mmCIF file of C-alpha atoms in Angstrom:
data_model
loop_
_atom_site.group_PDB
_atom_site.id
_atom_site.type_symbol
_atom_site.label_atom_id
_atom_site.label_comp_id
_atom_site.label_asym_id
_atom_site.label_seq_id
_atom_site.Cartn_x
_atom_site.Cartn_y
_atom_site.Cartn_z
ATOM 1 C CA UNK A 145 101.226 160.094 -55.702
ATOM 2 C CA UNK A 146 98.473 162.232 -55.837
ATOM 3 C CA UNK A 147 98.550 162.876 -51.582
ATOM 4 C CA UNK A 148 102.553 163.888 -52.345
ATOM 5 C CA UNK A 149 101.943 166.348 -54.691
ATOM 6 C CA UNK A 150 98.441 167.456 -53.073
ATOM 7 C CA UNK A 151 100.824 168.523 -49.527
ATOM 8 C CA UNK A 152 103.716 169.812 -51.749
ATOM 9 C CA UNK A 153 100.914 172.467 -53.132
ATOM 10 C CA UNK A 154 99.529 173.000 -50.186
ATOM 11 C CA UNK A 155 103.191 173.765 -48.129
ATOM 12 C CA UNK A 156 103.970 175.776 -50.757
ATOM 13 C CA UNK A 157 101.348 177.712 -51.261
ATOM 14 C CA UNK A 158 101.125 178.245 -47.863
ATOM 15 C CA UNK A 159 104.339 179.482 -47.389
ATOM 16 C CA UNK A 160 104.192 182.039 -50.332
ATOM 17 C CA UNK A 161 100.465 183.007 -48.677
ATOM 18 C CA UNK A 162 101.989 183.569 -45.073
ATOM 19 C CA UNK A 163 104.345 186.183 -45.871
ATOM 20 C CA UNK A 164 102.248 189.380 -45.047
ATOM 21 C CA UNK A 165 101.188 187.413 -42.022
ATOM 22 C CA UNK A 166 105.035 187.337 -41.199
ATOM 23 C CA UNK A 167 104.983 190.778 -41.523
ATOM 24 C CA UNK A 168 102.120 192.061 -39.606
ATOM 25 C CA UNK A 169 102.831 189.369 -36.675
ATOM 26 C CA UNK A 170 105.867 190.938 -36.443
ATOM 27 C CA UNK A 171 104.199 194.477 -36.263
ATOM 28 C CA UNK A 172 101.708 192.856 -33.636
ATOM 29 C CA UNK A 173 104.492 191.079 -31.553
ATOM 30 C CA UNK A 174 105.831 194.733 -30.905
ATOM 31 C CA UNK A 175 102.489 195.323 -28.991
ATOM 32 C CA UNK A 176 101.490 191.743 -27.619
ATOM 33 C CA UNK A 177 104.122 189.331 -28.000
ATOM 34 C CA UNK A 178 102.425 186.301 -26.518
ATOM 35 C CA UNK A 179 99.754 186.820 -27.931
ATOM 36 C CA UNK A 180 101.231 187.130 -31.425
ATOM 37 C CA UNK A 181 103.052 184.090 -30.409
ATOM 38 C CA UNK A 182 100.130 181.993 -29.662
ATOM 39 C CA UNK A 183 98.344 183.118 -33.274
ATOM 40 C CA UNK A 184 101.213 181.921 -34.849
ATOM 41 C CA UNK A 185 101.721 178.500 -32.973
ATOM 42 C CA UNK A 186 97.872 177.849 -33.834
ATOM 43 C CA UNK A 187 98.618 178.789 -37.789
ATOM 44 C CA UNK A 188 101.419 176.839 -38.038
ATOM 45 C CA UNK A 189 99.643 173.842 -36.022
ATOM 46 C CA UNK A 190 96.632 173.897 -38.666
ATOM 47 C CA UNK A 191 98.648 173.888 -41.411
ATOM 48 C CA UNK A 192 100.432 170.444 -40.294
ATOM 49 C CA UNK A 193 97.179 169.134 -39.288
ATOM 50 C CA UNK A 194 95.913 169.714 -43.232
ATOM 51 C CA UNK A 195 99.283 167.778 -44.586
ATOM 52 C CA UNK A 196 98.423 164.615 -41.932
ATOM 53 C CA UNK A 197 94.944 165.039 -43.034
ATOM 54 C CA UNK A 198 95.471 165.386 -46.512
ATOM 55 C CA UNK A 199 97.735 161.935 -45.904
ATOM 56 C CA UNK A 200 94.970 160.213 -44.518
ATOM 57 C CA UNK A 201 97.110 159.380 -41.043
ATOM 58 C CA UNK A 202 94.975 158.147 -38.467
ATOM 59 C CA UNK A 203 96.570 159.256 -35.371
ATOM 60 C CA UNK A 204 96.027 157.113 -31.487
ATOM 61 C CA UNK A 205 97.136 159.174 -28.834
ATOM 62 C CA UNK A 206 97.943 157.696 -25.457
ATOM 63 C CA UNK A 207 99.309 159.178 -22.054
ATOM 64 C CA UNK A 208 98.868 163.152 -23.468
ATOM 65 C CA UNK A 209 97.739 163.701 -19.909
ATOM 66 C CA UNK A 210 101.202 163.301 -18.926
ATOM 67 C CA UNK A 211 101.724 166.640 -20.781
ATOM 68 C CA UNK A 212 102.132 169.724 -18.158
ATOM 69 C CA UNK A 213 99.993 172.556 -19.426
ATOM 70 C CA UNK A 214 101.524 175.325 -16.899
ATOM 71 C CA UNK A 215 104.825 174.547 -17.226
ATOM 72 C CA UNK A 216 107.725 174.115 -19.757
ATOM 73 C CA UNK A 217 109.203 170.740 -20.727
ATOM 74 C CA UNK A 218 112.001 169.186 -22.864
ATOM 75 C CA UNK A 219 109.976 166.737 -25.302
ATOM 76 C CA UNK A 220 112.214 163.899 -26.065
ATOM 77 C CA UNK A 221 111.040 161.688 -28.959
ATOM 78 C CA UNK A 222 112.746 158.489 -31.437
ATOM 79 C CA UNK A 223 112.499 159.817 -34.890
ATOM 80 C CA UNK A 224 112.065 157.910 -37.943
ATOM 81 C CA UNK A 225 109.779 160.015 -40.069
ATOM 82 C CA UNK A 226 109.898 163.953 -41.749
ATOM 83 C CA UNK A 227 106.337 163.195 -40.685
ATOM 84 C CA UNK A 228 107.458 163.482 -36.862
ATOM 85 C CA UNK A 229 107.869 166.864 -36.850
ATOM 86 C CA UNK A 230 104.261 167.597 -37.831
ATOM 87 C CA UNK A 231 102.646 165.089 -36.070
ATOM 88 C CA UNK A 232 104.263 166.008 -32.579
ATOM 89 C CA UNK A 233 104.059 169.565 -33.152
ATOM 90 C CA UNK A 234 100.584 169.720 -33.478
ATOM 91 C CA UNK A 235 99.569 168.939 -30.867
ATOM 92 C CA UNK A 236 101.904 170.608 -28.623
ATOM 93 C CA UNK A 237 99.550 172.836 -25.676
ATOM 94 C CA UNK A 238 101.899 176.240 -25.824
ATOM 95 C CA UNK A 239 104.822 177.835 -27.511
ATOM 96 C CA UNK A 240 107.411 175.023 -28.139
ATOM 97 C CA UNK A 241 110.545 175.288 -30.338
ATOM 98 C CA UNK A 242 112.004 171.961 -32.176
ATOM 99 C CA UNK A 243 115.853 171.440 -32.364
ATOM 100 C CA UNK A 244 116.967 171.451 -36.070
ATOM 101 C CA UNK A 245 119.964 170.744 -37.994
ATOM 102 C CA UNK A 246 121.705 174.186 -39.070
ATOM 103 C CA UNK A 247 121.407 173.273 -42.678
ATOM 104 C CA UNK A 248 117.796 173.882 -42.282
ATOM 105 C CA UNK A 249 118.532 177.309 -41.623
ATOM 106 C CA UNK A 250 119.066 177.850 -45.697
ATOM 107 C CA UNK A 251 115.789 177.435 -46.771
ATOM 108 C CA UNK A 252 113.755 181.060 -46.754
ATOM 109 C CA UNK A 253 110.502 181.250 -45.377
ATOM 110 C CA UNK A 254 110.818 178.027 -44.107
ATOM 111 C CA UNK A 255 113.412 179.329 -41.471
ATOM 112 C CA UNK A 256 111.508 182.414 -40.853
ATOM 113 C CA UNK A 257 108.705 180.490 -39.398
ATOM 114 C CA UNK A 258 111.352 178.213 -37.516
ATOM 115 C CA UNK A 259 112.809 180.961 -36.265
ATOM 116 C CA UNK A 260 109.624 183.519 -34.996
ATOM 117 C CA UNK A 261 108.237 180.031 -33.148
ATOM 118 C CA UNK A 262 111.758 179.948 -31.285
ATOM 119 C CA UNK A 263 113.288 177.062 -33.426
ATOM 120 C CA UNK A 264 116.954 176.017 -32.835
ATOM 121 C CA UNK A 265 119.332 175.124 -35.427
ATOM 122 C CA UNK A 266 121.870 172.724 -34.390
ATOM 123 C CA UNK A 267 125.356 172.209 -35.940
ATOM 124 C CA UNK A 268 127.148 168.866 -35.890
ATOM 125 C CA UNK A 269 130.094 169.820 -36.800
ATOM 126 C CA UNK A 270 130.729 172.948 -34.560
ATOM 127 C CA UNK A 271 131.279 171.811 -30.881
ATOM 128 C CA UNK A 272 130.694 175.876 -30.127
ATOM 129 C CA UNK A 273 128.121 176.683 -31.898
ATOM 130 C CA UNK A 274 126.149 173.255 -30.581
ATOM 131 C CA UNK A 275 126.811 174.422 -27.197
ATOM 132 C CA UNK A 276 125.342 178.045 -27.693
ATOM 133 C CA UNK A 277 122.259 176.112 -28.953
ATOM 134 C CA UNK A 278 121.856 174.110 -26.053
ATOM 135 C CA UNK A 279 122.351 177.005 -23.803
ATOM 136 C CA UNK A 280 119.560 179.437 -26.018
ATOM 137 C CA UNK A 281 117.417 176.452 -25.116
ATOM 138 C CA UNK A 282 117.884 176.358 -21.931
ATOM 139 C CA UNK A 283 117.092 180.115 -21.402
ATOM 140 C CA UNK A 284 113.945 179.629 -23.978
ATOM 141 C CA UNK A 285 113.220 176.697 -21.152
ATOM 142 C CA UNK A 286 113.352 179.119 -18.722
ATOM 143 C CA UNK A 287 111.021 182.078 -20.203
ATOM 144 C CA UNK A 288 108.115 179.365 -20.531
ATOM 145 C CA UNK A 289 108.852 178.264 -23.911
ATOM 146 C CA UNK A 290 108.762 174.103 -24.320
ATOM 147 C CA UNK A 291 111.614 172.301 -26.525
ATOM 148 C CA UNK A 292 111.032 169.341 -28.825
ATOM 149 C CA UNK A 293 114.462 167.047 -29.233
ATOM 150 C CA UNK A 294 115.308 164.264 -31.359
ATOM 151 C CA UNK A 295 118.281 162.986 -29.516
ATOM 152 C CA UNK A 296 119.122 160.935 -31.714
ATOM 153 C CA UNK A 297 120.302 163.322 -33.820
ATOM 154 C CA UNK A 298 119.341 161.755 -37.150
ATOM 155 C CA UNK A 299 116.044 159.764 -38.436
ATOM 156 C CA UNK A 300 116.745 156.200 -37.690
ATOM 157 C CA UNK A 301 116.116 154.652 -41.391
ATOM 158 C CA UNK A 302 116.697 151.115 -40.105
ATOM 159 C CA UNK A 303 113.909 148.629 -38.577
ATOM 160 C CA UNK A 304 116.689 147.273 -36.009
ATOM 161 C CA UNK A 305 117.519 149.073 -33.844
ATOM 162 C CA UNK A 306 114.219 150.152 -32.542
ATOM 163 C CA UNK A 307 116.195 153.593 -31.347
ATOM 164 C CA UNK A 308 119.444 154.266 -32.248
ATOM 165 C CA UNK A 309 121.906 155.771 -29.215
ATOM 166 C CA UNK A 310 120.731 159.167 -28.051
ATOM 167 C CA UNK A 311 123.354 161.990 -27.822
ATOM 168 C CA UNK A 312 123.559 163.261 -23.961
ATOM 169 C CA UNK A 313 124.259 166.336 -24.461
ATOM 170 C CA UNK A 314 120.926 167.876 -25.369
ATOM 171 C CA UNK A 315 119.434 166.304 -22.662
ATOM 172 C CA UNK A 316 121.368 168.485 -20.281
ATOM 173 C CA UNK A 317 118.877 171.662 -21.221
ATOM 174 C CA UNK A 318 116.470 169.916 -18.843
ATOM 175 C CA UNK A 319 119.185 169.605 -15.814
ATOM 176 C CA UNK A 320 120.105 173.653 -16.515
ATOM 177 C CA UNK A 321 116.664 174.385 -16.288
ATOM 178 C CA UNK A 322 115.067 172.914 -14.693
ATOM 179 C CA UNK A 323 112.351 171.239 -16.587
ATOM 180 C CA UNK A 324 110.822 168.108 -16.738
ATOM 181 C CA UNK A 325 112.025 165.671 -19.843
ATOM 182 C CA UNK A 326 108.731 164.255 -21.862
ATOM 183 C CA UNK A 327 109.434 160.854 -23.441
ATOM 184 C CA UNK A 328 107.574 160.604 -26.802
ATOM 185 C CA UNK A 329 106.990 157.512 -28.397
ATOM 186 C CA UNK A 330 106.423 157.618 -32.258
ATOM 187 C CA UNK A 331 105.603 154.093 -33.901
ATOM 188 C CA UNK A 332 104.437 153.757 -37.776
ATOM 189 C CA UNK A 333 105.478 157.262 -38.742
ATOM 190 C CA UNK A 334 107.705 155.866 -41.604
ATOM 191 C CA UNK A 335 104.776 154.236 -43.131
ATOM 192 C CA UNK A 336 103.305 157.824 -44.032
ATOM 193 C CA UNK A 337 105.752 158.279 -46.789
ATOM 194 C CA UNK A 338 109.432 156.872 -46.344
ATOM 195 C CA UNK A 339 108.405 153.336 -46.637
ATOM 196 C CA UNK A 340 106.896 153.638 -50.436
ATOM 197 C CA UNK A 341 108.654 157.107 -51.853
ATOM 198 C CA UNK A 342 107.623 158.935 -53.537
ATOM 199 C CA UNK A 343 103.479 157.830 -52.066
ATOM 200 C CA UNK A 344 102.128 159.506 -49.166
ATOM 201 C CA UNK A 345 99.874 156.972 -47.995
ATOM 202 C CA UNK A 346 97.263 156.363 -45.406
ATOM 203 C CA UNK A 347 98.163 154.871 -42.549
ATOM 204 C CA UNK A 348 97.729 154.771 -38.213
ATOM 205 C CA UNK A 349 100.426 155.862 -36.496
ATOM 206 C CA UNK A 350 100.471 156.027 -32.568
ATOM 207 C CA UNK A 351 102.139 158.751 -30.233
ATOM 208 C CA UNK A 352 102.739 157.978 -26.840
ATOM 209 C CA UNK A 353 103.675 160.773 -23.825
ATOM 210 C CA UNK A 354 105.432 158.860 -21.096
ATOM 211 C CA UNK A 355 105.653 160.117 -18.031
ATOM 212 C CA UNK A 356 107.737 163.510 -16.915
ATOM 213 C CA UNK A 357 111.216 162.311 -15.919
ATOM 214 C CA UNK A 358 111.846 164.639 -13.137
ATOM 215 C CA UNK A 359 115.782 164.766 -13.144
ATOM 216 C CA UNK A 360 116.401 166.010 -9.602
ATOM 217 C CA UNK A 361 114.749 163.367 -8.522
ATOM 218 C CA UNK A 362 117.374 160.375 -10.300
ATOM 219 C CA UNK A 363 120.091 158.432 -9.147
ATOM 220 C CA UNK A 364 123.596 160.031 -9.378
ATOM 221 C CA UNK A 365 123.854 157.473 -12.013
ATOM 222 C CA UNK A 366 120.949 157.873 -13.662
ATOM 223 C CA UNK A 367 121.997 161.485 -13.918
ATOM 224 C CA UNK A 368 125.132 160.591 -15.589
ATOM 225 C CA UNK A 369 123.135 158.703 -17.954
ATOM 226 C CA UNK A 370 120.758 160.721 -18.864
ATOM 227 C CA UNK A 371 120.197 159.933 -22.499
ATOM 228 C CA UNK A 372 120.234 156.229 -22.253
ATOM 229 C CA UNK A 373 117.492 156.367 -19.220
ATOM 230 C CA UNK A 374 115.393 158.568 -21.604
ATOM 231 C CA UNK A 375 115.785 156.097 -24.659
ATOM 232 C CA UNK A 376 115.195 153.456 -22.429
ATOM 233 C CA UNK A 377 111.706 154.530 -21.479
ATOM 234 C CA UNK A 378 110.738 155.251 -25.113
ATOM 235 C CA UNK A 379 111.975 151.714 -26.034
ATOM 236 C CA UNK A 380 109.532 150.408 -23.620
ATOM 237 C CA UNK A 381 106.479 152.304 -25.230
ATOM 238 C CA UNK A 382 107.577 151.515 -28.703
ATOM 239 C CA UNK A 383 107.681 147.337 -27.960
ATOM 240 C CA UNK A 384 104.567 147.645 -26.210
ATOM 241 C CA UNK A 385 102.606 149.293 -29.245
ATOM 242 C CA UNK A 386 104.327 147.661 -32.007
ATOM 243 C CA UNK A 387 101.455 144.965 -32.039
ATOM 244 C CA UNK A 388 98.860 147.623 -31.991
ATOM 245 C CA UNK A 389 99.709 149.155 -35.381
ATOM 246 C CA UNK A 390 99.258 145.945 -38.513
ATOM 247 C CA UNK A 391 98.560 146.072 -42.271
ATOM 248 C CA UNK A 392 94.961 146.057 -41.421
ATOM 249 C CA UNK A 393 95.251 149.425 -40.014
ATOM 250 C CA UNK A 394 95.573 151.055 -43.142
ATOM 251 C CA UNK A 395 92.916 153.034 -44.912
#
C-alpha cells in the first residue's frame, strides 16, 4: 500500500509542480517548437519512469531494434494494465501521441499534458467524432509524430482471451499514411497493480516490439484484415513469453 500511495504523491505533486513549465513551454514552443516538444516528451518520460521505479517493475525488453528511429510508426499494443501506458511510453525514441478515450479529456492538467504531447481522445459513442480522430492521427503520422493504439479499445480484465478482438478501424491511420504498424507485446503488466488492488507491487513484466508490418506490402486480404493480422502477431509474442515471466520473478 505504501508503493500506491508513494506514486499517487508523486503524480500529483507533479502535476501541481508542472504548471509553470506548461506555461513557459508554451512561450518556448512559439520560438522552437520541436525542441520544446522534445523537453517535454523527456519530462513526461521521467516522470513515468519514477512511478515504474517507485513500483519496483523490473522491465525485459526484447526486439526494440525493430523500432524505426527516423521515421513515424503506428504502435499497436494488447492492453491489460493502466500500467501500459507508462511503461510503453517511456521508452518511446521521439514525439508519439497515445489514443485515449474522450472521457479522459475531463481531467485538468492531466489533459493539458495529453494534449501539448499530441494525445488523441477517442469517442465510442460518436461515429464522427471517432473518425476526425483517426484522421488528426493520420496527419500527426504524417508531420513525424508516432501514434500509440490500443485496438482493443478497452483493457482486457480477463486471463482468457489472451487479446480480445481488435477494432479495424484505427488501424487504417497506418494505410492513410503511410506508416509502418509496430506490434507491441505487453505480458505481466496486470500484476503491477490490478491483480492485488489497491497494492502496487513488484513485479517483471516483458515488452516485446515485433517487427514493422509494412501494409503495402500485404495480401489484398490481409489488407482487409488488418486488425486481426496485427492481433495475430502480438498473440504469438505473448504465448511465447508467457513461460518467461513466474512467481519467482517477483521482487
Amino acid at each position: 500500500m505504501i508503493r500506491t500511495i508513494a506514486c499517487f504523491i508523486f503524480a500529483v505533486l507533479y502535476l501541481i509542480l508542472s504548471i509553470p513549465v506548461l506555461f513557459f513551454e508554451w512561450m518556448f514552443a512559439k520560438i522552437n517548437k520541436p525542441a520544446s516538444d522534445l523537453r517535454c516528451l523527456r519530462l513526461v518520460q521521467w516522470a513515468f519512469r519514477v512511478i515504474c521505479g517507485i513500483c519496483g517493475v523490473r522491465t525485459v525488453i526484447i526486439g526494440e531494434e525493430n523500432v524505426p528511429k527516423d521515421t513515424a510508426v503506428l504502435y499497436a499494443a494488447n492492453h491489460r494494465s493502466w500500467f501500459d501506458i507508462l511503461l510503453t511510453y517511456s521508452r518511446t525514441p521521439g514525439l508519439t501521441g497515445f489514443v485515449a478515450k474522450d472521457n479522459i479529456e475531463r481531467i485538468p492538467l492531466l489533459s493539458n499534458w495529453m494534449k501539448r504531447l499530441y494525445c488523441l481522445f477517442m469517442s465510442r459513442d460518436d461515429v464522427r467524432a471517432a473518425l476526425k480522430c483517426v484522421l488528426q492521427g493520420v496527419e500527426y503520422l504524417k508531420k513525424g509524430v508516432s501514434i500509440f493504439i490500443f485496438p482493443e479499445g478497452t483493457r482486457n480484465k480477463e486471463e482468457q482471451p489472451l487479446v480480445l478482438p481488435f477494432k479495424e478501424g484505427s488501424l487504417k491511420m497506418a494505410e492513410k499514411a503511410g506508416a509502418p504498424i509496430i506490434p507491441v507485446a505487453l505480458t505481466n503488466t496486470r500484476e503491477i497493480f490490478e491483480n492485488h488492488l489497491p497494492h502496487a507491487r513488484p513485479c517483471k513484466v516483458i515488452i516485446e516490439y515485433g517487427s514493422p508490418i509494412l501494409v503495402d506490402e500485404l495480401s489484398k486480404e490481409e489488407k482487409k484484415h488488418l486488425g486481426s493480422y496485427t492481433q495475430h502477431k502480438i498473440e504469438e509474442m505473448l504465448l511465447k513469453n508467457a513461460p518467461l515471466v513466474s512467481e519467482k520473478d517477483a521482487f
